[in-house]
Short mmCIF file of C-alpha atoms in Angstrom, two decimals:
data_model
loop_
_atom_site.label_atom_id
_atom_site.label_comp_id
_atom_site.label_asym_id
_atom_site.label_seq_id
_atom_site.Cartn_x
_atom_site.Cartn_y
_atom_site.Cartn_z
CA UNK A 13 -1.37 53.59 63.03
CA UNK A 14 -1.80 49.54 63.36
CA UNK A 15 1.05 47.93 61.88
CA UNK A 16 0.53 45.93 58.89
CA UNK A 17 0.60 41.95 58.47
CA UNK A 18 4.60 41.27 57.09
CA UNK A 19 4.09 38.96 54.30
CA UNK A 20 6.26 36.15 56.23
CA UNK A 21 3.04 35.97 58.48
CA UNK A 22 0.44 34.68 55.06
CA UNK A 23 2.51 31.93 54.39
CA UNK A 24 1.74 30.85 57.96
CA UNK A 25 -1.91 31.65 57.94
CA UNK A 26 -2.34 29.91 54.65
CA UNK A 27 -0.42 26.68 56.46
CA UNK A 28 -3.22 26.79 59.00
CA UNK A 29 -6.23 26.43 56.48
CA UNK A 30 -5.77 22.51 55.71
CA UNK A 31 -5.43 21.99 59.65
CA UNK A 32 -8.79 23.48 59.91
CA UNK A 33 -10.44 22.16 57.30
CA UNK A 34 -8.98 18.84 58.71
CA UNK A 35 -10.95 19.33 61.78
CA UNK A 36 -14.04 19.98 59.94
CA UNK A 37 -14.29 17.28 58.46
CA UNK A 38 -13.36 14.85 61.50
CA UNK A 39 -16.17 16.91 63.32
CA UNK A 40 -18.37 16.38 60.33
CA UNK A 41 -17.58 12.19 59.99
CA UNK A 42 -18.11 12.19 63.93
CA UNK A 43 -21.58 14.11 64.20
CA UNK A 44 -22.61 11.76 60.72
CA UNK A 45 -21.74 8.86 62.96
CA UNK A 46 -23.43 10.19 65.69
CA UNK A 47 -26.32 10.79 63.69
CA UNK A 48 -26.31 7.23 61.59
CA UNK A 49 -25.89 5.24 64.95
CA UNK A 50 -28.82 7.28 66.62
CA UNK A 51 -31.54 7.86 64.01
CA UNK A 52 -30.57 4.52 61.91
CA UNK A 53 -32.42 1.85 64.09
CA UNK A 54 -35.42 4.05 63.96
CA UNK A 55 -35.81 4.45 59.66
CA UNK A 56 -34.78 0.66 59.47
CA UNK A 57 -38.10 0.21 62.07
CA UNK A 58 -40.13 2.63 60.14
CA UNK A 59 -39.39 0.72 56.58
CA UNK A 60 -40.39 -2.76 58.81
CA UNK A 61 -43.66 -1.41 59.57
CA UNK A 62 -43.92 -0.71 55.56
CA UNK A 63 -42.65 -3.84 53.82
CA UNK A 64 -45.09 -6.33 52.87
CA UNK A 65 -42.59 -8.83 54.38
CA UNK A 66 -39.32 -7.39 57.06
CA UNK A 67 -37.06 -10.70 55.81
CA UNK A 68 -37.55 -10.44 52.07
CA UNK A 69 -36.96 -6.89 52.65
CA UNK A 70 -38.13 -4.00 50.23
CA UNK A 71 -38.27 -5.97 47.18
CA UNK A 72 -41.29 -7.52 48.81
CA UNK A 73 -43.18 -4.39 48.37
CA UNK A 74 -44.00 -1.52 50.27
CA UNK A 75 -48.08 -1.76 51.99
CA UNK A 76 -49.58 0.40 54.90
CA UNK A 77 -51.50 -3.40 55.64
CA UNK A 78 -49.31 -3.18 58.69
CA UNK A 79 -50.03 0.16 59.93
CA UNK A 80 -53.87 -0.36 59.57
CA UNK A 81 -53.79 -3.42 61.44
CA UNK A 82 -52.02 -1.42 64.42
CA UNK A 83 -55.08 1.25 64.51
CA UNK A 84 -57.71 -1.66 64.55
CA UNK A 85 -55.76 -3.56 67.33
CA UNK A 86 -54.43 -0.44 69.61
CA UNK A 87 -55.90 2.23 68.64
CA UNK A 88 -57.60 2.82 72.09
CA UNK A 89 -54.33 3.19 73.37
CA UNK A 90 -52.93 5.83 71.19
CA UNK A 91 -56.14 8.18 72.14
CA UNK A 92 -55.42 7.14 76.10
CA UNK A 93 -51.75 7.91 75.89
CA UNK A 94 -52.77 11.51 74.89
CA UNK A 95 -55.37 11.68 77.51
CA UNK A 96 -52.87 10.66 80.00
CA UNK A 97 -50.27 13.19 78.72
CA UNK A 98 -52.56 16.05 78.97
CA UNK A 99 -54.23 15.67 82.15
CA UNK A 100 -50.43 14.74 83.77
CA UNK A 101 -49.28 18.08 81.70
CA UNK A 102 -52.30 20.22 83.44
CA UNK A 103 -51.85 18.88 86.83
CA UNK A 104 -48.00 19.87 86.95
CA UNK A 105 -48.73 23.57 85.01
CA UNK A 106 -51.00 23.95 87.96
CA UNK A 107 -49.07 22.72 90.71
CA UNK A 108 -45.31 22.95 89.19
CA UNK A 109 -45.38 26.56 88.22
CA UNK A 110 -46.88 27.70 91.53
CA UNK A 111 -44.00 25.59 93.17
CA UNK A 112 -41.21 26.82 91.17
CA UNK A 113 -42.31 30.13 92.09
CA UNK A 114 -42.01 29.52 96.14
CA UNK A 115 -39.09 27.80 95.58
CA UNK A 116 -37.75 30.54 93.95
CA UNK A 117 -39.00 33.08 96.56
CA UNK A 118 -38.34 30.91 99.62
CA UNK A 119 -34.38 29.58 99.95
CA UNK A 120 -33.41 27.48 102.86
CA UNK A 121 -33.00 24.62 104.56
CA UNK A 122 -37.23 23.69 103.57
CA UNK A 123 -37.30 24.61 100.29
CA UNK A 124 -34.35 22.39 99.58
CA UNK A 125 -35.41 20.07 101.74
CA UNK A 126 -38.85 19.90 99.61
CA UNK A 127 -36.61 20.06 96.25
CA UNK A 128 -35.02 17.08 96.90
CA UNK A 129 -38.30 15.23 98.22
CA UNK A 130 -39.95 16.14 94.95
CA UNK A 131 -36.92 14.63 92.74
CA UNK A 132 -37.14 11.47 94.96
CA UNK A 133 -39.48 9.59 92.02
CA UNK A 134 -36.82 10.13 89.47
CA UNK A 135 -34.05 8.86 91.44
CA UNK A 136 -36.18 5.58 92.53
CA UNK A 137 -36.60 3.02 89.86
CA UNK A 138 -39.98 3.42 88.51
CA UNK A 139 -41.20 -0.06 89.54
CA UNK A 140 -40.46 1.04 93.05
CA UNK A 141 -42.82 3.64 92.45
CA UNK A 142 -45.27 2.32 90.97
CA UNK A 143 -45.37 -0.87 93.68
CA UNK A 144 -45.54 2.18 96.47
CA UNK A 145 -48.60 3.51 94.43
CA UNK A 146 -50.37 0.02 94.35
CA UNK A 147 -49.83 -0.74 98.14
CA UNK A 148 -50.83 2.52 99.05
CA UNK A 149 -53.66 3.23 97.38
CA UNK A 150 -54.45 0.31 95.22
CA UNK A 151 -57.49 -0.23 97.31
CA UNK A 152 -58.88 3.06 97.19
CA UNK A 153 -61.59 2.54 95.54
CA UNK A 154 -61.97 2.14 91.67
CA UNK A 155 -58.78 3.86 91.32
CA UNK A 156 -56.27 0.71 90.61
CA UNK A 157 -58.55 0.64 87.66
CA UNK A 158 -58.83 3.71 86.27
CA UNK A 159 -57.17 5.86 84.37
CA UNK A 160 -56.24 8.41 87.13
CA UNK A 161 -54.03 5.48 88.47
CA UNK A 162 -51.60 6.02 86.14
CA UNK A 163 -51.91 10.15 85.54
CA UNK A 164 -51.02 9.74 89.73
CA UNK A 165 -47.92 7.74 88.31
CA UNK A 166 -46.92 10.14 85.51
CA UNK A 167 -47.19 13.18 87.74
CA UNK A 168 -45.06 11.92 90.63
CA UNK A 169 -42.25 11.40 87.92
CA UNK A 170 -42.53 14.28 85.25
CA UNK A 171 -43.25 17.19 88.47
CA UNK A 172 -39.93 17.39 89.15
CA UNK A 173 -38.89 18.61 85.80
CA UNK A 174 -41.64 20.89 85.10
CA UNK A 175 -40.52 22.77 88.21
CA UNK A 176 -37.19 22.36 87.66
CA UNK A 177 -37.60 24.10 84.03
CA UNK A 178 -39.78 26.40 85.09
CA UNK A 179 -37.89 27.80 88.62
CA UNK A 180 -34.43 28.27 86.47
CA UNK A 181 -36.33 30.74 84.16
CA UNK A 182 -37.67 32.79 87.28
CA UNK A 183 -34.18 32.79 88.95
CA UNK A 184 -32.77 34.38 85.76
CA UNK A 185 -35.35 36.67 84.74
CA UNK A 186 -34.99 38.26 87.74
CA UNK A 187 -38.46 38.28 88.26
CA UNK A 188 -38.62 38.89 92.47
CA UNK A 189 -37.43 42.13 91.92
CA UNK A 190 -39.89 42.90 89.60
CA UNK A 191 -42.61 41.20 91.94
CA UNK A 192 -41.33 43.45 94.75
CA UNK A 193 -41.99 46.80 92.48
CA UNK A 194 -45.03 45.46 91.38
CA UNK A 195 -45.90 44.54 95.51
CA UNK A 196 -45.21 48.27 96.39
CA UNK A 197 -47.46 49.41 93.62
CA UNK A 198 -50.47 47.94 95.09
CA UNK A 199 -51.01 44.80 92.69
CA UNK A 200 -52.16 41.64 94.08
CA UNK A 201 -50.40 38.52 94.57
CA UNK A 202 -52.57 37.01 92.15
CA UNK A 203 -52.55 39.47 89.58
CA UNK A 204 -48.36 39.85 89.88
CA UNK A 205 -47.90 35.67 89.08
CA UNK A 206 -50.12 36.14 86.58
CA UNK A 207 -49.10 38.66 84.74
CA UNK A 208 -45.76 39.13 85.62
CA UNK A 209 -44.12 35.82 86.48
CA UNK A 210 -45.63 33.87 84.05
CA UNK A 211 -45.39 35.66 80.89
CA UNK A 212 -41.20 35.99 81.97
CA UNK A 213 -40.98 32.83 82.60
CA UNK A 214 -42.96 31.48 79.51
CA UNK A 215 -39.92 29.91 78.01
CA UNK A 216 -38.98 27.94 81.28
CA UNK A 217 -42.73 26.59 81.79
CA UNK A 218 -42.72 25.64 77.81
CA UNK A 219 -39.68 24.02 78.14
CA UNK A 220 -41.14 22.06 81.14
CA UNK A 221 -44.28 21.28 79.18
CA UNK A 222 -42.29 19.72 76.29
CA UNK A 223 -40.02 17.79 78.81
CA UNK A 224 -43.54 16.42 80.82
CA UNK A 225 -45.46 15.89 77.41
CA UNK A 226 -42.54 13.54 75.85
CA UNK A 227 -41.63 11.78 79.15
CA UNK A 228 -45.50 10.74 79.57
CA UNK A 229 -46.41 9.70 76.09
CA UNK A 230 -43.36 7.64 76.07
CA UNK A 231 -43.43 6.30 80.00
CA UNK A 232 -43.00 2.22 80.24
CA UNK A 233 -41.49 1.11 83.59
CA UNK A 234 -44.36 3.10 85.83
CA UNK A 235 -47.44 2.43 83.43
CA UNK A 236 -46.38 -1.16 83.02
CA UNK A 237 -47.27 -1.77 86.54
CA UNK A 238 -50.03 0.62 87.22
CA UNK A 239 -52.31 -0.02 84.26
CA UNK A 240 -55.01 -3.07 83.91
CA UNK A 241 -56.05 -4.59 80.04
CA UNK A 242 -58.54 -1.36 80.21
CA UNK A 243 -56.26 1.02 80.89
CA UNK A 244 -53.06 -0.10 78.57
CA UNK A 245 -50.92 2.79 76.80
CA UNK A 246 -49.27 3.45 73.84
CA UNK A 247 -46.03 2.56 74.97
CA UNK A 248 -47.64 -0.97 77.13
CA UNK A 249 -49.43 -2.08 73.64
CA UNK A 250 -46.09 -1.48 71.71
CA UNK A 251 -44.23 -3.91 74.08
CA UNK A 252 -47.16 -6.16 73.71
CA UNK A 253 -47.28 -6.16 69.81
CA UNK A 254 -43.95 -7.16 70.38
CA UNK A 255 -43.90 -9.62 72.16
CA UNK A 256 -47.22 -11.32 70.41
CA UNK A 257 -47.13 -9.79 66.85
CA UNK A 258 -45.65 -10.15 63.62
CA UNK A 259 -42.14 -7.74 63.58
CA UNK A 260 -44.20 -5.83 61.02
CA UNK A 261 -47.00 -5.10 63.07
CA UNK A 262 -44.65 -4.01 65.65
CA UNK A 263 -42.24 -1.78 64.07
CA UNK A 264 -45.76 -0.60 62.16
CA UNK A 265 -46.73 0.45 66.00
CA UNK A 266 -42.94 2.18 66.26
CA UNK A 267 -44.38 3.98 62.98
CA UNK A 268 -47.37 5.27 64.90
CA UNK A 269 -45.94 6.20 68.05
CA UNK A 270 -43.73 8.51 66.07
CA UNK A 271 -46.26 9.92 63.89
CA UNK A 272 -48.23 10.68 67.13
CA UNK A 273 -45.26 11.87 69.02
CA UNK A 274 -43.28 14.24 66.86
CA UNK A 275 -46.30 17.17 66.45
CA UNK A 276 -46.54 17.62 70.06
CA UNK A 277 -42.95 17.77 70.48
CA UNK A 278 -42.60 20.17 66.99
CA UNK A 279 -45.56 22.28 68.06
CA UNK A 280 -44.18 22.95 71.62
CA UNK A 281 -40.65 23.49 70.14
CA UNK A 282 -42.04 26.36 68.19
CA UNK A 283 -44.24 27.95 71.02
CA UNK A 284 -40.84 28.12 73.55
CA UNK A 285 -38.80 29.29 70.49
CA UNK A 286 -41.13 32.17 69.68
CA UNK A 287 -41.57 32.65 73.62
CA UNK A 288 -37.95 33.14 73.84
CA UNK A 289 -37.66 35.33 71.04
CA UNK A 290 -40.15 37.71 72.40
CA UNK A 291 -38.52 37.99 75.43
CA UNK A 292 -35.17 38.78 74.20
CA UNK A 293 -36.59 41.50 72.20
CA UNK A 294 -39.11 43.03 74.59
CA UNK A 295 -36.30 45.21 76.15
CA UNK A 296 -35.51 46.57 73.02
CA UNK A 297 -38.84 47.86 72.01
CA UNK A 298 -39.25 49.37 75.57
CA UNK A 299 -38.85 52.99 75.42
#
């Protein structure tokens, strides 16, 4: 039989209760802070881009003037940047995943030495890169001028993560020792990464995705090199509005970048959340 709490013990437990609440509270002024210093800049941008004038301030009037200025100027740009986010995001499914794979498969002296090859763009500056890029292939071509330029770009730096996400889900799930059982069954390599490796390692590769989708659409120091007045981004026309535009218009082109940004990043949030929920529960439905 458990002996009971002596009352001499509740007066000590109830002594504890304003330390912790205490703590709370510090923890809850500190994550506030946190929260004011990180997300503040970013709603007094958003209600520049919405004032009729930024040094009045809001008794000048709120107007979406500013914002429809921005499309008629750089909207080209917007409708790149996603065009250069997706085709960098389907060259690294297709050659990241497959990598991650090997590199999970294959450990040794090669596969690390290739792991820390690939993660050589994100340790150089990008303006190394990108000058490396331009004196390499630069003359190839009508490449310096096209788009494809600065997907190259984008995939050298964002590869690295994709198969950095996506190899750290395989190594957990265990998934060569399932690729071995499904080996001695008869099914073909093919047909195993397929169905097997990908599916298990869903959450990693979505997780990658997210990670290559946000690092494109938001890339400066690489695109500002790489791209021509034909092939400017999203992020290369919001340094230009400010450095030529009224702070309105600019902070107005903050106002889009967000609105452009945060469905992607919400959508693919979801998708790796319900891809990790299904595979915690998958066991437990298994007979």
């Amino acid at each position: 039989m458990a002996p009971s709490s002596s009352p001499s013990s509740r007066p000590a437990a109830r002594a504890a209760l304003p330390g912790d609440k205490l703590a709370f509270r510090l923890g809850l002024a500190a994550t506030l802070a946190v929260a004011a210093f990180l997300i503040g800049p970013v709603v007094l941008s958003v209600l520049a881009g919405l004032t009729s004038n930024y040094f009045v301030g809001l008794s000048s009037g709120l107007t979406l003037r500013w914002v429809a200025q921005v499309w008629d100027l750089y909207a080209s740009t917007i409708w790149r940047s996603l065009l250069v986010a997706a085709m960098t995001l389907a060259v690294c499914l297709l050659a990241g995943v497959p990598a991650a794979w090997a590199l999970t498969l294959k450990r040794g002296r090669v596969a690390r030495a290739f792991e820390e090859l690939l993660t050589l763009p994100v340790a150089v500056p990008g303006l190394a890169t990108a000058l490396a890029l331009i004196v390499s292939w630069g003359t190839a071509g009508g490449l310096r001028g096209s788009v494809m330029f600065i997907v190259i770009g984008h995939v050298l730096f964002t590869l690295p993560f994709m198969v950095r996400s996506a190899a750290a889900s395989m190594a957990m799930g265990g998934l060569a020792a399932l690729d071995e059982a499904a080996a001695t069954l008869g099914a073909a390599r093919l047909h195993r990464f397929l169905h097997i490796v990908v599916p298990n390692a869903a959450p990693g590769i979505l997780t990658g995705a997210l990670t290559v989708l946000t690092l494109s659409v938001g890339e400066f120091n690489l695109t500002w090199l790489l791209h021509t007045p034909l092939t400017q981004t999203l992020p290369v026309g919001l340094a230009d509005s400010y450095a030529s535009m009224r702070l309105e218009v600019a902070s107005a082109y903050t106002l889009v970048f967000l609105l452009m940004l945060m469905p992607l990043l919400l959508g693919l949030q979801w998708l790796a959340a319900r891809a990790t929920g299904e595979r915690r529960a998958s066991p437990k439905d298994s007979p």
